[in-house]
């Protein structure tokens, strides 16, 4: 979480930890899917003043709202709600200020202007100034899962809950990565372009036209690079790429991009299914599994050849990614290891199993690694 501003409310770490424990307990009692909400260490958390002003906010929460942590500090949560929801949100915040724990839902629009309903769980944390308290706020985004009955017998069993938790951690990580990609990559590139253009302008004013022309040439080059970066980031966002091109073409373009970006690597793509043959709800999973397995092959396998294949018959659809690299020892992952080593393998497995598919990996030092995901039709 970003540091609390000097001069702002002083919260003791011990109080914060205690508040986390209480938040976890209270959220568990009030929420039907406790594992989903509180098991995720990438949870979106903020410390809010009683009027909803962000005192401190972690990257997950900031990314959920489309901002960086620094941009949100000092802003009020109420500003992020649509105008007609300001009063209701302010009421909820005063209800929170009067209680130790309060849970409510709110529609927040964030930077994109796209309204999202979020659940907020607030736990009061005492501050050094005895007359004031801030609240530790957990933001929870509704998961895209099938609606279920609230009947206890229908509640998810432990492994399904764990599965959803992994998915949520995966989502959070993905958001964090995209947010920092946009912020650090695109933000920095645009700042540089602005500085170069200002420099060129200054030179023109001073009559140093040749210098300015040189500078503008490199600015154009830099802009071209930035357009490439934007394309790359867009290409990683599911709706744009999949909806525009369809799954087979999106996979083909992924392969070409990997091949172009890696020296001496050939990526062969083989697909005998049409976009219409793939159920809509599986497309994003297939794309993500292919993306992760290809990236793993590039990052870890020391491979020179990868083949990605998507094949289908009347009974099933099968996605395979084979590399000719060094393979790895398969070992079971505990949740903690998943955090430490990235969520790639476990994320792929859960993505596939979540929609009834079967996932397997075969790996050997001599024949490389084969990742295989199969869904019955
Ligand atoms: N295709 C592969 N070839 C060799 N090793 C691999 C391959 N895919 C994954 N691994 C190994 O498995 C580990 C876990 O992979 P993953 O869960 O995707 O996490 P990450 O890619 O973030 O390290 C990797 O760190 C690597 O050691
Ligand atoms: Mg990986």
Tab-separated table of N, CA and C and ligand atoms in Angstrom, residues 173 292-303 321-331 333 337-348 361-364 368-371, ligand 1:
chain	number	residue	atom	x	y	z
A	173	UNK	N	-3.689	-9.842	-10.830
A	173	UNK	CA	-2.315	-9.731	-11.329
A	173	UNK	C	-2.298	-9.158	-12.734
A	292	UNK	N	-0.185	-17.909	-22.175
A	292	UNK	CA	0.674	-18.265	-21.043
A	292	UNK	C	1.658	-19.371	-21.431
A	293	UNK	N	1.139	-20.413	-22.120
A	293	UNK	CA	2.016	-21.534	-22.476
A	293	UNK	C	3.098	-21.071	-23.461
A	294	UNK	N	2.725	-20.210	-24.412
A	294	UNK	CA	3.735	-19.703	-25.357
A	294	UNK	C	4.779	-18.866	-24.617
A	295	UNK	N	4.289	-17.999	-23.723
A	295	UNK	CA	5.233	-17.164	-22.976
A	295	UNK	C	6.159	-18.019	-22.122
A	296	UNK	N	5.610	-19.070	-21.513
A	296	UNK	CA	6.451	-19.966	-20.719
A	296	UNK	C	7.521	-20.617	-21.583
A	297	UNK	N	7.115	-21.030	-22.774
A	297	UNK	CA	8.078	-21.678	-23.664
A	297	UNK	C	9.205	-20.697	-24.013
A	298	UNK	N	8.824	-19.430	-24.242
A	298	UNK	CA	9.834	-18.427	-24.575
A	298	UNK	C	10.727	-18.140	-23.365
A	299	UNK	N	10.077	-17.993	-22.202
A	299	UNK	CA	10.811	-17.557	-21.004
A	299	UNK	C	11.672	-18.666	-20.401
A	300	UNK	N	11.093	-19.878	-20.334
A	300	UNK	CA	11.753	-20.904	-19.513
A	300	UNK	C	12.335	-22.079	-20.287
A	301	UNK	N	11.875	-22.315	-21.531
A	301	UNK	CA	12.167	-23.622	-22.145
A	301	UNK	C	13.490	-23.676	-22.895
A	302	UNK	N	14.005	-22.498	-23.257
A	302	UNK	CA	15.198	-22.499	-24.081
A	302	UNK	C	14.908	-23.269	-25.379
A	303	UNK	N	13.749	-23.020	-25.949
A	303	UNK	CA	13.295	-23.780	-27.119
A	303	UNK	C	13.635	-23.040	-28.403
A	321	UNK	N	0.067	-26.965	-26.882
A	321	UNK	CA	1.246	-26.127	-27.101
A	321	UNK	C	2.466	-26.998	-26.784
A	322	UNK	N	3.258	-27.245	-27.793
A	322	UNK	CA	4.426	-28.136	-27.634
A	322	UNK	C	5.687	-27.328	-27.902
A	323	UNK	N	6.663	-27.445	-27.008
A	323	UNK	CA	7.960	-26.824	-27.315
A	323	UNK	C	9.052	-27.883	-27.346
A	324	UNK	N	10.180	-27.561	-27.942
A	324	UNK	CA	11.274	-28.542	-28.011
A	324	UNK	C	12.391	-28.172	-27.038
A	325	UNK	N	11.968	-27.607	-25.897
A	325	UNK	CA	12.974	-27.103	-24.956
A	325	UNK	C	13.424	-28.107	-23.917
A	326	UNK	N	13.870	-27.560	-22.786
A	326	UNK	CA	14.558	-28.375	-21.779
A	326	UNK	C	13.627	-29.049	-20.774
A	327	UNK	N	12.309	-28.701	-20.830
A	327	UNK	CA	11.368	-29.347	-19.925
A	327	UNK	C	11.563	-28.914	-18.484
A	328	UNK	N	10.769	-29.431	-17.584
A	328	UNK	CA	10.963	-29.123	-16.168
A	328	UNK	C	10.392	-30.243	-15.314
A	329	UNK	N	10.890	-30.294	-14.105
A	329	UNK	CA	10.383	-31.296	-13.159
A	329	UNK	C	8.997	-30.850	-12.732
A	330	UNK	N	8.012	-31.771	-12.864
A	330	UNK	CA	6.676	-31.354	-12.418
A	330	UNK	C	6.603	-31.538	-10.911
A	331	UNK	N	6.029	-30.548	-10.270
A	331	UNK	CA	5.844	-30.670	-8.827
A	331	UNK	C	4.547	-29.983	-8.437
A	333	UNK	N	1.869	-27.607	-6.676
A	333	UNK	CA	1.971	-26.229	-6.196
A	333	UNK	C	1.085	-25.999	-4.988
A	337	UNK	N	3.342	-21.137	-3.040
A	337	UNK	CA	4.289	-21.248	-4.146
A	337	UNK	C	3.726	-20.589	-5.394
A	338	UNK	N	2.388	-20.722	-5.538
A	338	UNK	CA	1.761	-20.102	-6.703
A	338	UNK	C	2.011	-18.595	-6.688
A	339	UNK	N	1.951	-17.998	-5.490
A	339	UNK	CA	2.217	-16.555	-5.415
A	339	UNK	C	3.657	-16.256	-5.763
A	340	UNK	N	4.526	-17.148	-5.262
A	340	UNK	CA	5.940	-16.860	-5.421
A	340	UNK	C	6.381	-17.050	-6.866
A	341	UNK	N	5.888	-18.075	-7.536
A	341	UNK	CA	6.456	-18.401	-8.837
A	341	UNK	C	5.625	-17.892	-9.990
A	342	UNK	N	4.594	-17.131	-9.688
A	342	UNK	CA	3.720	-16.728	-10.782
A	342	UNK	C	2.586	-17.723	-10.802
A	343	UNK	N	1.513	-17.359	-11.468
A	343	UNK	CA	0.332	-18.217	-11.415
A	343	UNK	C	0.093	-18.903	-12.725
A	344	UNK	N	1.133	-18.928	-13.548
A	344	UNK	CA	0.942	-19.415	-14.902
A	344	UNK	C	0.364	-20.806	-14.992
A	345	UNK	N	1.079	-21.798	-14.462
A	345	UNK	CA	0.648	-23.182	-14.630
A	345	UNK	C	-0.683	-23.413	-13.927
A	346	UNK	N	-0.739	-22.969	-12.677
A	346	UNK	CA	-1.941	-23.221	-11.899
A	346	UNK	C	-3.126	-22.433	-12.470
A	347	UNK	N	-2.830	-21.236	-12.961
A	347	UNK	CA	-3.889	-20.409	-13.558
A	347	UNK	C	-4.460	-21.081	-14.805
A	348	UNK	N	-3.563	-21.649	-15.636
A	348	UNK	CA	-4.031	-22.336	-16.849
A	348	UNK	C	-4.922	-23.503	-16.454
A	361	UNK	N	-0.034	-31.573	-18.456
A	361	UNK	CA	1.282	-31.135	-18.935
A	361	UNK	C	2.196	-32.349	-18.928
A	362	UNK	N	2.886	-32.551	-20.021
A	362	UNK	CA	3.924	-33.586	-20.045
A	362	UNK	C	5.224	-32.875	-20.346
A	363	UNK	N	6.251	-33.265	-19.625
A	363	UNK	CA	7.495	-32.548	-19.804
A	363	UNK	C	8.682	-33.481	-19.626
A	364	UNK	N	9.651	-33.367	-20.493
A	364	UNK	CA	10.869	-34.149	-20.290
A	364	UNK	C	12.049	-33.370	-20.844
A	368	UNK	N	10.996	-31.841	-24.475
A	368	UNK	CA	10.368	-30.560	-24.206
A	368	UNK	C	9.072	-30.693	-23.442
A	369	UNK	N	8.211	-29.701	-23.608
A	369	UNK	CA	6.991	-29.634	-22.806
A	369	UNK	C	5.757	-29.600	-23.697
A	370	UNK	N	4.771	-30.398	-23.313
A	370	UNK	CA	3.499	-30.391	-24.041
A	370	UNK	C	2.388	-30.003	-23.073
A	371	UNK	N	1.745	-28.884	-23.368
A	371	UNK	CA	0.598	-28.433	-22.571
A	371	UNK	C	-0.645	-28.765	-23.383
B	1	LIG	N1	7.614	-24.645	-21.234
B	1	LIG	C1	8.387	-24.705	-20.128
B	1	LIG	N2	9.649	-25.219	-20.206
B	1	LIG	C2	10.434	-25.282	-19.109
B	1	LIG	N3	10.051	-24.876	-17.876
B	1	LIG	C3	8.821	-24.356	-17.724
B	1	LIG	C4	7.926	-24.244	-18.840
B	1	LIG	N4	6.762	-23.711	-18.385
B	1	LIG	C5	6.937	-23.488	-17.071
B	1	LIG	N5	8.157	-23.870	-16.652
B	1	LIG	C6	8.701	-23.857	-15.272
B	1	LIG	O1	7.596	-23.822	-14.363
B	1	LIG	C7	7.686	-22.664	-13.545
B	1	LIG	C8	6.299	-22.135	-13.238
B	1	LIG	O2	5.703	-21.568	-14.402
B	1	LIG	P1	4.577	-20.478	-14.240
B	1	LIG	O3	3.599	-20.999	-13.244
B	1	LIG	O4	4.062	-20.149	-15.583
B	1	LIG	O5	5.267	-19.238	-13.544
B	1	LIG	P2	6.265	-18.131	-14.177
B	1	LIG	O6	6.201	-18.259	-15.674
B	1	LIG	O7	5.710	-16.837	-13.678
B	1	LIG	O8	7.626	-18.470	-13.599
B	1	LIG	C9	8.555	-21.709	-14.305
B	1	LIG	O9	9.207	-20.795	-13.450
B	1	LIG	C10	9.533	-22.628	-15.000
B	1	LIG	O10	10.572	-23.002	-14.123
